[in-house]
Amino acid sequence: MMTFQSVILAALGTGALLAPLHAQTTLKDAYRDSFRIGAALGRQFYSGNDPAGAALVAAQFDSITPENDLKWEHVHPTPQGFNFDPADRYVEFGEKNHMFIVGHCLVWHSQTPRWVFQDDQGKEVGRDELLRRMHDHIAAVVGRYKGRINGWDVVNEALNEDGTLRRSPWQRIIGDDYIAKAFEYAHEADPKAELYYNEYSIENEPKRKGCVELIRKLLAAGIPVKAVGMQGHYNMEWPGVDQVDATIAAFAALGVKVNITELDIDVLPRVRPGNTADVNARAEATAAANPYTAGLPPEKQRALADRYAALFQVFLKHRDAITRVTFWGVTDKGSWLNNWPMRGRTNYPLLFDREGKPKPAFDAVIAVAKSAR
Ligand code: G3I
């Protein structure tokens, strides 16, 4: 006799992604009254290469962010050349599944081709030319998806750990107002799109203060910042839930919304001081840095579930301020944390395991939503 489970298995064509029956509640349904639940997607989810993964995303999440395909170096690799195909597929996937579609990201110091800052002779361009290039890039990319991409990470990671402005080529060549300009251009290209400032480690007080000050100034100048994105690249010790709580409260007090935009929890030994999510940070690969190649021990699995539960309790407390919680990836297999700050580690930072099955952390996150009802 066909059981309910076997019917679904047959329908999906694979058992790998089927949630156990006790976990039928989905993330997006559990949090529907509080905030959206999103996932960052690698290309395989919308290219047709991973249909089981795509089905998992469609079932569990009501918002998506492209992990890479809208970054400058991918979408606009050469001065005249845009590569919109992957991003087009991404947006179509979100529309087909009635999701809140995020664009990531317009202005960043990283993953921006060198030519953006140079003239034909390789000499650095001046302020006016760089502003023109920034404007034209934003007009082309935001304009193409006007009315379809619902919110944009306009400026990403503009701050140093001490809260001062990062001396990126954008800041150095244009000046501090490059941030306001980026928001102006994005607003001009799609006046209805939500615009965000996205940052990591703002749970730490010096950087948080700098970020609060930055957002306060932008708002005072009439710049339409809808929300601050707290990336949420966390580990088992950092940040304390009190830091997360204080950070959400600090931005809510400014009158902006808060999105948790890149949530994951690194369970592997810390190999670098500090709590950066700087993509350029590297460390030496050692066996001691990669202890769980055969699986995460049950007590660590439990600790991860507890850590996620504690964080979601804080998020729910601030449900009036928070509009979206987005995970940076879908399953442990695809997480960037397997390759940062060194390649080839086996990390377990997300709610779904390498086969796409929900982990104890998934159940814990669902349980928090249920207990709040
Ligand atoms: O596309 C190439 C592929 O053709 C090639 O075979 C492969 C070999 O290494 O590299 C592929 O590009 C990689 C890309 O991810 C797609 O997998 C890049 O080398 C790699 O640098 C890139 O890493 C991304 C990183 O940002 C830099 O853009 C990560 O996937 C992505 O998770 C990470 O995301 C950032 C956020 O945008 C901003 N906040 C921090 C977060 C984590 O670092």
Coordinates of C-alpha atoms and ligand atoms in Angstrom, one line a residue, residues 40 42-43 66-69 71 73-74 104-105 108 110-111 153 156-157 198-200 231 233 261-262 264 277-280 282 328 334-337 340 343, ligand 1:
A40 CA 20.6 32.8 -0.5
G42 CA 23.7 29.5 -5.7
R43 CA 23.0 29.2 -9.4
P66 CA 21.3 35.5 -5.1
E67 CA 24.5 34.4 -3.5
N68 CA 26.7 35.7 -6.4
D69 CA 24.9 36.3 -9.7
K71 CA 27.5 41.0 -7.9
E73 CA 31.9 41.0 -11.4
H74 CA 29.3 38.4 -12.4
H104 CA 22.6 41.6 -3.8
C105 CA 24.5 43.8 -4.1
W108 CA 30.8 46.7 -2.6
S110 CA 34.9 43.2 -3.1
Q111 CA 34.0 41.3 -6.3
D153 CA 21.4 45.6 -0.8
N156 CA 27.6 46.3 1.3
E157 CA 30.2 46.4 4.1
N198 CA 24.1 45.5 4.6
E199 CA 26.9 44.9 7.0
Y200 CA 28.6 42.2 9.2
Q231 CA 24.4 39.7 8.0
H233 CA 27.5 35.3 10.1
T261 CA 20.3 38.8 5.7
E262 CA 23.1 36.2 5.8
D264 CA 24.6 30.9 9.4
A277 CA 33.0 37.8 7.6
D278 CA 35.6 39.4 5.3
V279 CA 35.6 37.2 2.2
N280 CA 39.3 38.0 1.7
R282 CA 42.4 33.3 4.7
W328 CA 23.1 32.3 3.7
G334 CA 26.5 24.4 -0.4
S335 CA 27.6 26.7 2.4
W336 CA 30.5 29.1 1.7
L337 CA 31.7 28.2 5.2
W340 CA 36.3 30.0 4.3
R343 CA 39.1 25.5 1.4
Ligands
G3I1 O1 32.0 31.1 -10.5 C1 33.3 30.5 -10.3 C2 33.4 29.2 -10.9 O2 33.4 29.4 -12.3 C3 34.7 28.5 -10.5 O3 34.8 27.2 -11.0 C4 34.9 28.5 -9.0 C5 36.2 27.9 -8.6 O4 36.6 28.4 -7.3 O5 34.8 29.8 -8.5 C6 33.5 30.3 -8.8 O6 33.3 31.6 -8.2 C7 33.3 31.6 -6.8 C8 31.9 32.0 -6.4 O7 31.8 32.2 -5.0 C9 30.8 31.0 -6.8 O8 31.0 29.8 -6.2 C10 34.3 32.5 -6.3 O9 35.6 32.0 -6.5 C11 34.1 32.8 -4.8 O10 35.0 33.8 -4.4 C12 32.7 33.2 -4.5 O11 32.6 33.3 -3.1 C13 31.5 34.0 -2.7 C14 31.9 35.3 -1.9 O12 30.8 35.9 -1.3 C15 32.7 36.3 -2.7 O13 31.8 36.8 -3.7 C16 30.6 33.1 -1.8 O14 30.0 32.1 -2.7 C17 29.5 33.9 -1.1 O15 28.8 33.1 -0.2 C18 30.1 35.1 -0.4 O16 29.0 35.9 0.1 C19 29.4 37.0 0.9 C20 28.3 38.1 0.7 O17 28.2 38.4 -0.7 C21 28.6 39.3 1.5 N1 28.8 39.0 2.9 C22 29.7 38.0 3.2 C23 29.4 36.7 2.4 C24 30.2 35.6 2.8 O18 31.5 35.8 2.5

